[in-house]
Short mmCIF file of C-alpha atoms in Angstrom, two decimals:
data_model
loop_
_atom_site.label_atom_id
_atom_site.label_comp_id
_atom_site.label_asym_id
_atom_site.label_seq_id
_atom_site.Cartn_x
_atom_site.Cartn_y
_atom_site.Cartn_z
CA MET A 1 114.78 -119.35 12.66
CA LEU A 2 114.33 -122.81 10.59
CA GLY A 3 114.23 -120.57 6.88
CA PHE A 4 118.49 -118.51 8.22
CA LEU A 5 119.81 -122.22 9.58
CA ASN A 6 118.53 -123.70 6.37
CA ASP A 7 119.86 -120.39 4.16
CA LEU A 8 123.16 -120.75 6.23
CA LEU A 9 123.57 -124.50 5.96
CA TRP A 10 122.45 -124.87 2.74
CA ASN A 11 123.91 -121.31 0.82
CA TYR A 12 127.88 -121.60 2.58
CA VAL A 13 127.78 -124.49 4.38
CA LEU A 14 127.14 -127.28 2.69
CA THR A 15 127.69 -126.13 -1.00
CA ILE A 16 130.69 -125.21 0.02
CA VAL A 17 132.00 -128.97 1.15
CA LEU A 18 129.12 -131.15 -0.86
CA VAL A 19 131.37 -129.34 -3.90
CA ALA A 20 135.08 -129.03 -2.70
CA ILE A 21 134.95 -133.42 -1.75
CA GLY A 22 132.84 -134.31 -5.06
CA LEU A 23 136.20 -132.14 -7.29
CA ALA A 24 138.44 -134.19 -4.99
CA PHE A 25 137.17 -137.10 -5.40
CA THR A 26 136.97 -136.53 -9.22
CA VAL A 27 140.74 -135.39 -9.44
CA ALA A 28 141.69 -138.52 -7.11
CA SER A 29 140.13 -141.41 -8.62
CA ARG A 30 141.27 -139.76 -12.37
CA PHE A 31 137.28 -138.60 -12.76
CA VAL A 32 136.39 -142.30 -12.49
CA GLN A 33 132.53 -141.07 -14.13
CA PHE A 34 134.01 -140.37 -17.17
CA ARG A 35 136.18 -143.08 -17.20
CA TYR A 36 133.91 -145.81 -17.05
CA PHE A 37 130.80 -143.47 -18.80
CA GLY A 38 129.36 -146.64 -20.87
CA ARG A 39 130.03 -149.39 -18.73
CA MET A 40 126.88 -147.78 -17.30
CA PHE A 41 124.95 -148.70 -19.22
CA GLY A 42 125.52 -152.30 -18.61
CA THR A 43 123.31 -152.26 -16.27
CA LEU A 44 120.43 -151.73 -18.60
CA VAL A 45 120.85 -155.22 -19.94
CA GLU A 46 119.95 -155.89 -16.21
CA ALA A 47 116.09 -155.17 -17.13
CA PHE A 48 115.77 -158.12 -18.95
CA ARG A 49 117.24 -160.83 -16.65
CA ARG A 50 117.21 -161.67 -12.66
CA GLN A 51 118.81 -163.32 -10.66
CA PRO A 52 117.12 -165.76 -8.88
CA GLY A 53 116.89 -164.80 -4.88
CA HIS A 54 118.65 -161.54 -5.46
CA LEU A 55 117.94 -157.86 -6.28
CA SER A 56 119.68 -156.82 -9.06
CA SER A 57 121.29 -154.26 -9.69
CA PHE A 58 118.94 -152.46 -12.51
CA GLN A 59 116.11 -152.75 -9.60
CA ALA A 60 117.92 -150.72 -7.00
CA LEU A 61 118.83 -148.50 -9.78
CA MET A 62 115.15 -148.00 -10.91
CA LEU A 63 114.60 -147.02 -6.96
CA SER A 64 117.25 -145.48 -6.25
CA VAL A 65 116.06 -142.85 -9.64
CA ALA A 66 113.03 -143.05 -7.60
CA GLY A 67 113.95 -140.72 -4.42
CA ARG A 68 116.52 -138.94 -6.99
CA VAL A 69 113.51 -137.78 -9.78
CA GLY A 70 110.51 -135.72 -7.34
CA ALA A 71 109.23 -132.56 -7.38
CA GLY A 72 112.18 -130.46 -8.03
CA ASN A 73 113.22 -131.87 -11.15
CA ILE A 74 110.71 -129.99 -12.30
CA ALA A 75 109.02 -127.51 -10.13
CA GLY A 76 112.32 -127.24 -8.42
CA VAL A 77 114.58 -126.74 -11.86
CA ALA A 78 111.63 -124.04 -12.54
CA VAL A 79 112.42 -122.68 -9.58
CA ALA A 80 116.47 -122.20 -10.38
CA ILE A 81 115.50 -120.78 -14.01
CA GLY A 82 112.87 -118.38 -12.19
CA LEU A 83 115.49 -116.73 -10.14
CA GLY A 84 118.76 -117.12 -11.48
CA GLY A 85 118.21 -116.98 -15.16
CA PRO A 86 119.28 -119.59 -17.75
CA GLY A 87 122.54 -119.85 -16.62
CA ALA A 88 121.77 -121.61 -12.95
CA VAL A 89 121.08 -125.08 -15.22
CA PHE A 90 124.41 -124.47 -16.73
CA TRP A 91 126.20 -124.48 -12.97
CA MET A 92 123.02 -127.67 -12.50
CA TRP A 93 125.01 -129.71 -14.77
CA ILE A 94 128.80 -129.55 -13.47
CA ILE A 95 126.96 -130.07 -9.74
CA GLY A 96 125.50 -133.34 -11.95
CA LEU A 97 128.95 -134.68 -12.71
CA ILE A 98 131.04 -133.34 -9.99
CA GLY A 99 128.58 -135.44 -7.37
CA MET A 100 129.07 -138.80 -10.05
CA ALA A 101 132.38 -139.24 -8.36
CA THR A 102 130.47 -138.18 -4.79
CA SER A 103 128.53 -141.22 -5.84
CA PHE A 104 130.44 -143.78 -6.48
CA PHE A 105 132.93 -143.78 -3.35
CA GLU A 106 129.10 -143.55 -1.39
CA CYS A 107 128.09 -146.19 -2.86
CA ALA A 108 130.77 -148.25 -2.92
CA LEU A 109 130.86 -148.48 0.55
CA ALA A 110 128.14 -149.07 1.08
CA GLN A 111 128.51 -152.20 -0.88
CA LEU A 112 131.36 -152.80 0.66
CA PHE A 113 130.15 -152.88 4.01
CA LYS A 114 126.31 -154.79 3.41
CA ILE A 115 125.37 -156.81 5.16
CA ALA A 116 123.14 -160.40 4.36
CA GLU A 117 119.47 -161.01 5.64
CA PRO A 118 118.46 -164.56 6.20
CA ASP A 119 115.52 -164.41 3.23
CA GLY A 120 118.74 -163.74 0.83
CA THR A 121 118.84 -159.70 0.17
CA TYR A 122 120.85 -157.15 1.63
CA ARG A 123 120.64 -154.39 4.12
CA GLY A 124 123.94 -151.34 4.44
CA GLY A 125 124.08 -147.11 3.91
CA PRO A 126 126.07 -144.94 5.52
CA ALA A 127 125.57 -146.19 9.03
CA TYR A 128 127.14 -149.39 8.56
CA TYR A 129 129.47 -148.11 6.58
CA ILE A 130 130.64 -145.75 9.54
CA GLU A 131 130.12 -148.30 12.26
CA ARG A 132 131.82 -150.92 10.58
CA GLY A 133 134.13 -148.55 9.10
CA LEU A 134 134.61 -146.12 11.33
CA ARG A 135 133.62 -147.74 14.30
CA LYS A 136 132.25 -145.54 16.20
CA ARG A 137 128.39 -146.43 16.75
CA TRP A 138 127.23 -143.54 18.17
CA LEU A 139 127.65 -141.22 14.79
CA ALA A 140 126.08 -143.79 13.14
CA VAL A 141 123.04 -144.17 15.73
CA LEU A 142 122.92 -140.11 14.54
CA PHE A 143 123.05 -140.64 11.24
CA SER A 144 120.03 -143.36 11.41
CA ALA A 145 118.02 -141.61 13.65
CA LEU A 146 117.89 -138.63 11.26
CA LEU A 147 118.09 -140.42 8.17
CA LEU A 148 114.69 -142.02 10.06
CA VAL A 149 113.11 -137.64 10.79
CA THR A 150 114.16 -136.77 7.67
CA PHE A 151 113.31 -139.32 5.38
CA GLY A 152 110.80 -141.67 6.87
CA PHE A 153 108.61 -139.33 8.74
CA SER A 154 109.10 -135.46 7.23
CA PHE A 155 109.65 -136.47 3.25
CA THR A 156 107.13 -138.56 3.68
CA ALA A 157 103.81 -136.83 4.87
CA LEU A 158 105.76 -133.66 2.44
CA GLN A 159 105.25 -135.86 -1.11
CA SER A 160 102.05 -137.47 -0.06
CA TYR A 161 101.35 -133.47 0.07
CA THR A 162 103.16 -132.61 -3.33
CA THR A 163 100.84 -136.04 -5.08
CA ALA A 164 97.42 -135.04 -3.27
CA THR A 165 97.70 -131.05 -4.41
CA SER A 166 98.86 -132.12 -7.57
CA VAL A 167 95.86 -133.77 -8.74
CA GLU A 168 93.37 -131.98 -7.95
CA ASP A 169 95.45 -128.62 -9.76
CA ALA A 170 95.39 -131.21 -12.77
CA PHE A 171 91.65 -132.88 -12.64
CA GLY A 172 89.26 -131.34 -9.25
CA VAL A 173 89.88 -134.34 -6.95
CA PRO A 174 89.71 -133.70 -3.60
CA PRO A 175 92.62 -134.50 -1.96
CA LEU A 176 90.59 -137.10 1.13
CA VAL A 177 90.18 -139.22 -2.02
CA THR A 178 93.24 -139.38 -3.03
CA GLY A 179 95.20 -139.60 0.04
CA ILE A 180 92.66 -142.69 0.68
CA VAL A 181 94.49 -143.83 -2.67
CA LEU A 182 97.72 -143.38 -1.92
CA VAL A 183 96.82 -145.23 1.67
CA ALA A 184 95.76 -148.16 0.04
CA VAL A 185 98.47 -148.42 -3.05
CA VAL A 186 100.75 -147.52 -1.05
CA GLY A 187 99.17 -150.37 2.18
CA LEU A 188 100.08 -152.34 -0.52
CA ILE A 189 103.59 -152.19 -1.40
CA VAL A 190 105.39 -151.39 1.62
CA PHE A 191 103.91 -154.42 3.47
CA GLY A 192 105.33 -156.56 0.87
CA GLY A 193 109.01 -155.89 1.82
CA VAL A 194 112.04 -154.98 0.22
CA ARG A 195 111.29 -157.33 -3.00
CA ARG A 196 107.96 -156.08 -3.42
CA ILE A 197 108.88 -151.91 -3.49
CA ALA A 198 111.64 -152.83 -5.96
CA GLU A 199 109.40 -154.14 -7.85
CA VAL A 200 107.31 -151.07 -8.43
CA ALA A 201 109.95 -149.86 -9.09
CA ASP A 202 111.17 -151.85 -11.61
CA ILE A 203 108.21 -151.45 -13.46
CA VAL A 204 107.07 -147.47 -11.86
CA VAL A 205 110.31 -145.95 -12.93
CA PRO A 206 111.13 -146.55 -16.74
CA VAL A 207 107.82 -145.61 -17.07
CA MET A 208 107.76 -142.33 -16.01
CA ALA A 209 110.76 -141.83 -16.91
CA VAL A 210 111.27 -142.62 -20.35
CA GLY A 211 107.41 -140.40 -20.97
CA TYR A 212 108.78 -137.55 -19.27
CA VAL A 213 111.78 -137.81 -21.81
CA VAL A 214 109.61 -138.48 -24.61
CA VAL A 215 107.32 -136.00 -24.01
CA THR A 216 111.36 -133.84 -23.87
CA LEU A 217 111.77 -134.51 -27.07
CA VAL A 218 108.47 -134.02 -29.22
CA VAL A 219 109.40 -130.13 -27.87
CA ILE A 220 112.64 -130.10 -28.81
CA VAL A 221 111.49 -131.36 -32.21
CA MET A 222 109.18 -128.53 -32.72
CA ASN A 223 111.21 -126.43 -31.81
CA ALA A 224 114.71 -127.74 -33.07
CA GLY A 225 115.69 -124.68 -35.19
CA ALA A 226 115.72 -122.81 -31.61
CA VAL A 227 118.10 -125.03 -29.63
CA PRO A 228 121.46 -123.69 -30.71
CA GLY A 229 120.23 -120.43 -29.30
CA VAL A 230 118.84 -122.29 -26.06
CA LEU A 231 122.08 -123.66 -25.32
CA ALA A 232 123.90 -120.54 -26.27
CA LEU A 233 121.73 -119.01 -23.92
CA ILE A 234 122.61 -121.08 -21.18
CA VAL A 235 126.58 -121.01 -21.12
CA LYS A 236 126.79 -117.32 -21.92
CA SER A 237 123.74 -117.02 -19.30
CA ALA A 238 126.38 -118.88 -15.96
CA PHE A 239 129.36 -116.59 -16.95
CA GLY A 240 127.08 -113.33 -16.89
CA LEU A 241 127.18 -112.76 -20.25
CA GLU A 242 123.35 -112.42 -21.02
CA PRO A 243 122.46 -109.88 -18.19
CA ALA A 244 118.91 -109.33 -20.32
CA VAL A 245 117.55 -112.91 -19.06
CA GLY A 246 116.97 -111.94 -15.64
CA GLY A 247 119.43 -113.82 -13.20
CA THR A 248 122.75 -111.99 -11.74
CA MET A 249 126.23 -115.10 -12.78
CA GLY A 250 126.19 -115.14 -8.67
CA ALA A 251 122.56 -115.97 -8.58
CA ALA A 252 122.41 -118.84 -11.39
CA ILE A 253 126.35 -120.11 -9.28
CA THR A 254 124.00 -120.18 -6.12
CA LEU A 255 120.73 -121.86 -7.82
CA GLY A 256 122.13 -123.60 -10.16
CA VAL A 257 124.29 -125.88 -7.31
CA ARG A 258 122.02 -125.92 -4.69
CA ARG A 259 119.42 -127.14 -6.80
CA GLY A 260 121.27 -129.34 -8.26
CA LEU A 261 122.88 -130.92 -4.81
CA PHE A 262 119.49 -130.98 -3.26
CA SER A 263 118.26 -132.60 -6.86
CA ASN A 264 120.40 -135.61 -6.98
CA GLU A 265 121.34 -136.30 -3.91
CA ALA A 266 125.21 -137.39 -4.32
CA GLY A 267 127.15 -136.91 -1.28
CA LEU A 268 123.51 -136.57 0.86
CA GLY A 269 123.69 -140.27 2.15
CA SER A 270 120.73 -141.34 1.41
CA ALA A 271 120.72 -143.03 -1.80
CA PRO A 272 123.50 -145.54 0.19
CA ASN A 273 120.79 -147.10 1.80
CA VAL A 274 118.84 -148.88 -1.46
CA ALA A 275 123.49 -149.34 -3.20
CA ALA A 276 123.28 -152.37 -0.67
CA ILE A 277 120.54 -153.72 -1.71
CA ALA A 278 121.82 -155.02 -4.61
CA TYR A 279 123.21 -158.40 -5.61
CA VAL A 280 127.11 -157.25 -7.39
CA ARG A 281 130.33 -159.01 -7.84
CA HIS A 282 132.19 -156.05 -6.74
CA PRO A 283 131.22 -152.90 -4.71
CA GLY A 284 133.00 -150.73 -7.85
CA ALA A 285 130.57 -152.65 -9.81
CA GLN A 286 127.82 -150.74 -7.70
CA GLY A 287 129.42 -147.57 -7.37
CA VAL A 288 129.43 -147.04 -11.36
CA VAL A 289 126.06 -147.69 -11.10
CA GLN A 290 124.76 -144.90 -8.66
CA ALA A 291 127.20 -142.38 -10.40
CA PHE A 292 124.52 -143.24 -13.48
CA SER A 293 121.40 -142.58 -11.33
CA VAL A 294 123.19 -139.32 -11.31
CA PHE A 295 123.67 -137.94 -14.62
CA ILE A 296 119.49 -139.79 -14.43
CA ASP A 297 118.37 -137.20 -12.72
CA THR A 298 120.84 -134.11 -12.88
CA LEU A 299 121.51 -134.31 -16.57
CA ILE A 300 118.87 -135.62 -17.93
CA ILE A 301 115.28 -135.24 -16.24
CA CYS A 302 116.91 -131.65 -15.09
CA SER A 303 117.12 -131.25 -18.27
CA CYS A 304 114.51 -131.79 -19.70
CA THR A 305 112.84 -129.58 -17.54
CA ALA A 306 115.14 -126.76 -18.64
CA CYS A 307 114.32 -127.26 -22.24
CA ILE A 308 111.08 -127.60 -21.47
CA ILE A 309 110.47 -123.91 -20.01
CA LEU A 310 113.21 -122.31 -22.01
CA LEU A 311 111.94 -124.16 -25.58
CA SER A 312 108.45 -122.40 -25.05
CA GLY A 313 108.91 -118.56 -25.21
CA VAL A 314 106.83 -118.50 -22.38
CA TYR A 315 109.30 -118.45 -19.66
CA GLN A 316 110.28 -114.07 -19.50
CA PRO A 317 112.56 -112.64 -16.88
CA GLY A 318 110.48 -111.03 -13.88
CA SER A 319 107.84 -113.68 -15.02
CA GLU A 320 105.02 -114.35 -11.94
CA LEU A 321 105.30 -117.67 -13.15
CA LYS A 322 106.97 -119.75 -10.82
CA GLY A 323 107.96 -123.51 -10.50
CA ILE A 324 105.17 -126.12 -11.71
CA GLU A 325 103.38 -123.52 -12.60
CA LEU A 326 106.16 -121.65 -15.57
CA THR A 327 106.74 -125.65 -16.53
CA GLN A 328 102.47 -126.13 -17.23
CA ALA A 329 102.79 -123.08 -18.78
CA ALA A 330 105.77 -124.18 -21.10
CA LEU A 331 104.31 -127.26 -22.11
CA ALA A 332 100.92 -125.90 -22.67
CA GLY A 333 102.26 -123.25 -24.67
CA VAL A 334 104.05 -125.82 -27.09
CA VAL A 335 101.78 -128.88 -27.37
CA GLY A 336 98.70 -127.57 -25.94
CA GLU A 337 95.92 -127.53 -22.72
CA TRP A 338 97.23 -131.61 -22.59
CA GLY A 339 100.32 -129.93 -20.91
CA ARG A 340 99.50 -128.97 -17.71
CA SER A 341 97.92 -132.17 -16.54
CA PHE A 342 100.87 -134.17 -18.55
CA VAL A 343 103.29 -132.24 -16.09
CA SER A 344 100.38 -132.49 -12.63
CA VAL A 345 100.55 -136.66 -13.77
CA ALA A 346 104.26 -136.74 -13.51
CA LEU A 347 105.05 -135.05 -11.22
CA MET A 348 102.54 -137.01 -9.34
CA LEU A 349 104.53 -139.80 -10.34
CA PHE A 350 107.48 -138.57 -9.15
CA ALA A 351 105.85 -138.27 -5.77
CA PHE A 352 104.68 -141.39 -5.15
CA THR A 353 107.91 -143.19 -6.21
CA SER A 354 109.55 -141.01 -3.58
CA ILE A 355 107.11 -141.80 -0.93
CA ILE A 356 108.20 -145.62 -1.21
CA TYR A 357 111.86 -144.60 -1.73
CA ASN A 358 111.13 -142.87 2.26
CA TYR A 359 109.90 -145.37 3.39
CA TYR A 360 112.54 -147.96 2.90
CA LEU A 361 115.16 -145.34 4.04
CA GLY A 362 113.23 -145.32 7.36
CA GLU A 363 112.50 -148.79 7.41
CA ASN A 364 116.61 -149.21 6.83
CA SER A 365 117.29 -147.51 9.98
CA LEU A 366 115.20 -149.17 12.06
CA ASN A 367 116.61 -152.28 10.44
CA PHE A 368 119.92 -150.92 12.38
CA PHE A 369 118.75 -150.37 15.71
CA SER A 370 116.59 -153.80 15.80
CA ASN A 371 116.23 -155.92 12.89
CA GLU A 372 114.68 -159.40 15.23
CA ASN A 373 111.70 -156.61 16.49
CA ARG A 374 109.13 -157.02 13.88
CA THR A 375 106.29 -155.31 15.97
CA LEU A 376 108.36 -152.52 15.55
CA PHE A 377 108.65 -152.46 11.52
CA THR A 378 104.82 -153.06 12.04
CA ILE A 379 104.23 -150.07 13.85
CA TYR A 380 106.46 -147.53 11.11
CA ARG A 381 104.49 -149.37 8.39
CA VAL A 382 100.89 -148.52 10.34
CA LEU A 383 102.39 -145.09 10.97
CA THR A 384 103.83 -144.43 7.63
CA LEU A 385 100.11 -144.19 6.10
CA VAL A 386 99.18 -142.00 8.86
CA LEU A 387 101.54 -139.91 7.60
CA VAL A 388 99.92 -139.72 3.79
CA MET A 389 96.63 -139.49 4.65
CA TRP A 390 97.39 -136.65 7.32
CA GLY A 391 99.62 -135.16 4.73
CA SER A 392 97.78 -134.95 2.75
CA GLN A 393 95.71 -132.87 4.75
CA GLN A 394 97.97 -130.65 5.79
CA ASP A 395 100.17 -127.06 4.48
CA LEU A 396 103.48 -128.68 5.27
CA SER A 397 105.89 -125.30 5.02
CA THR A 398 107.12 -125.61 8.42
CA VAL A 399 107.57 -129.57 8.40
CA PHE A 400 109.81 -128.76 4.66
CA ALA A 401 111.94 -126.37 5.81
CA PHE A 402 112.78 -129.33 8.96
CA ALA A 403 113.02 -131.18 7.02
CA ASP A 404 115.55 -129.17 5.59
CA LEU A 405 117.68 -128.73 8.01
CA THR A 406 117.74 -132.29 9.12
CA MET A 407 118.75 -133.37 6.31
CA GLY A 408 121.31 -131.30 6.17
CA LEU A 409 122.33 -132.25 9.00
CA LEU A 410 122.99 -135.80 7.93
CA ALA A 411 124.61 -134.78 4.57
CA LEU A 412 127.36 -133.55 7.42
CA VAL A 413 127.25 -136.84 9.13
CA ASN A 414 127.98 -138.27 6.00
CA LEU A 415 129.92 -136.36 3.96
CA ALA A 416 132.56 -136.55 7.75
CA ALA A 417 132.20 -140.11 6.96
CA LEU A 418 133.54 -140.67 3.15
CA VAL A 419 136.47 -137.88 4.11
CA MET A 420 137.30 -140.80 6.70
CA LEU A 421 137.08 -143.82 4.66
CA PHE A 422 139.03 -142.26 1.88
CA ARG A 423 141.63 -144.55 1.90
CA VAL A 424 138.92 -147.18 1.98
CA GLY A 425 137.20 -146.60 -0.95
CA MET A 426 140.03 -146.19 -3.20
CA ARG A 427 140.74 -149.30 -2.49
CA ILE A 428 138.08 -150.39 -3.69
CA LEU A 429 138.94 -148.42 -6.87
CA ARG A 430 142.24 -149.21 -7.77
CA ASP A 431 141.26 -153.14 -6.96
CA TYR A 432 138.33 -152.57 -9.89
CA ASP A 433 140.46 -150.93 -11.83
CA ARG A 434 143.05 -153.07 -11.96
CA GLN A 435 140.76 -155.91 -12.13
CA ILE A 436 139.49 -153.97 -15.62
CA ALA A 437 142.90 -152.99 -17.22
CA ALA A 438 143.46 -157.29 -16.88
CA GLY A 439 140.89 -157.55 -18.81
CA VAL A 440 138.54 -159.01 -16.78
CA ARG A 441 134.40 -158.53 -17.67
CA SER A 442 133.41 -158.86 -14.87
CA PRO A 443 135.32 -157.64 -11.36
CA VAL A 444 134.38 -160.51 -9.27
CA PHE A 445 135.10 -158.77 -4.75
CA ASP A 446 137.87 -161.02 -2.82
CA ALA A 447 136.88 -160.19 0.63
CA ALA A 448 140.67 -162.08 1.62
CA GLN A 449 142.05 -158.53 -0.05
CA PHE A 450 139.99 -156.41 2.69
CA ALA A 451 140.65 -159.42 5.77
CA ASP A 452 141.29 -156.38 7.90
CA LEU A 453 138.46 -154.88 7.74
CA ASP A 454 134.87 -155.67 9.61
CA LEU A 455 133.00 -157.08 6.41
CA ASP A 456 129.78 -159.11 6.60
CA ARG A 457 131.51 -162.42 5.13
CA ALA A 458 128.14 -163.62 4.36
CA ALA A 459 127.82 -161.39 2.10
CA TRP A 460 129.74 -161.20 -0.39
CA ILE A 461 129.72 -164.72 -1.04
CA ILE A 462 130.01 -164.65 -4.79
CA GLU A 463 127.86 -166.90 -7.07
CA GLN A 464 130.06 -168.35 -10.13
CA GLU A 465 129.01 -167.00 -13.75
CA PRO A 466 128.25 -169.61 -16.56
CA PRO A 467 131.05 -170.39 -18.16
CA ALA A 468 131.54 -168.34 -21.79
CA ALA A 469 132.99 -170.37 -24.96
CA THR A 470 135.73 -168.82 -26.82
CA LYS A 471 137.14 -170.66 -29.56
CA GLY A 472 138.34 -173.52 -29.44
CA GLY A 473 136.04 -174.61 -26.99
CA HIS A 474 138.24 -172.72 -23.54
CA ILE A 475 137.03 -170.35 -21.36
CA SER A 476 137.51 -167.02 -21.82
CA PRO A 477 140.44 -165.67 -18.83
CA ALA A 478 137.76 -163.07 -18.20
CA ARG A 479 134.89 -165.34 -17.29
CA ARG A 480 137.67 -168.23 -14.46
#
């Protein structure tokens, strides 16, 4: 029954709705993900500077990437290629580019309706923009409950299982030992609060992502002559022009779209919870940042896995190698047997950072219900550690199917809210566009211009940037 409901929800309802909304947002925003593509890279500068008392956009980006990048980027891409052929990669790219616009809107709205905490941090997400923007608390409560069950509980156990299994396969370490180590490390992080979670993601995610990209570049260099042929193969098979490679055009589209949506999470309502925690001068700026997160996940990390598989020569239509085994065999076939261990380590790191991300989403759900009951949060942290230990010892196929279903319902609630808040999202974008067109280097949000909305004014106290001198000693108008 779970399998039937998931197939119905993900193969038909959500695929159609997510793609349609993504296309609508892309056209209405005049392709915001391409217009501001260059500005996305400006966020990387924040890796070398910090804002005292606040979490930066870069830290929010790294935490978001920690959640988006997971087993789906390694095993999921391999499954899509194995069943849908190389053409699935093309449709994964398309859905990633479309999803960047959806992510812009949902994350900009999360920033707009965020609330300030006494310790200087922020909270926000779909539950907050549903309650404050739509004034539908019952729908916000439903969303928070689904978020807690899906990410806070189910996916925490699932990522623990993935990590323990990967370590056992690569190094022969018993799952019990891995479970104990995970409990100890995760415990140190989650009991440190959101600042420590962001600090850990700030370090681990860049190392994790850059390492995977570097190994992929090695594979590309070693097979440089085959790159044009592989790119042509991906495009041709996407439109059914290479039937010999396995997978029909329909299978390529279905699997590419589904794996792309599942991997980058654009529109699912998870990433906005993280997008809201950053200190930014305008909600549109965080929308741009989180669109970049989708690009990193789908256009970079997923493409790395596809390159490794298709350049290795290991992939053959109808091969018995599926999922993580295909990725491991492909890398080992190019760089040697150490490639198998590298894939397992990469999967372990991806899964570990996802555990931290999932914990935060669950905490944010609880915070929506009650931000005063510290005992409740302590119980949740302890329960998280119990789930980490339990998950490392179990085969969680049924739990995974249940989590897929609740995540699909979560997405439907979020997408309904995005459609109803579309005009508000466009107001954010137009204000951001107007300031950029006027030559303002760093647009500033003026809450007074959105006085008709239920905003937390304390969350929009914008600090002055240090003045930048220009010729003649005058201050640039963009910095006033």
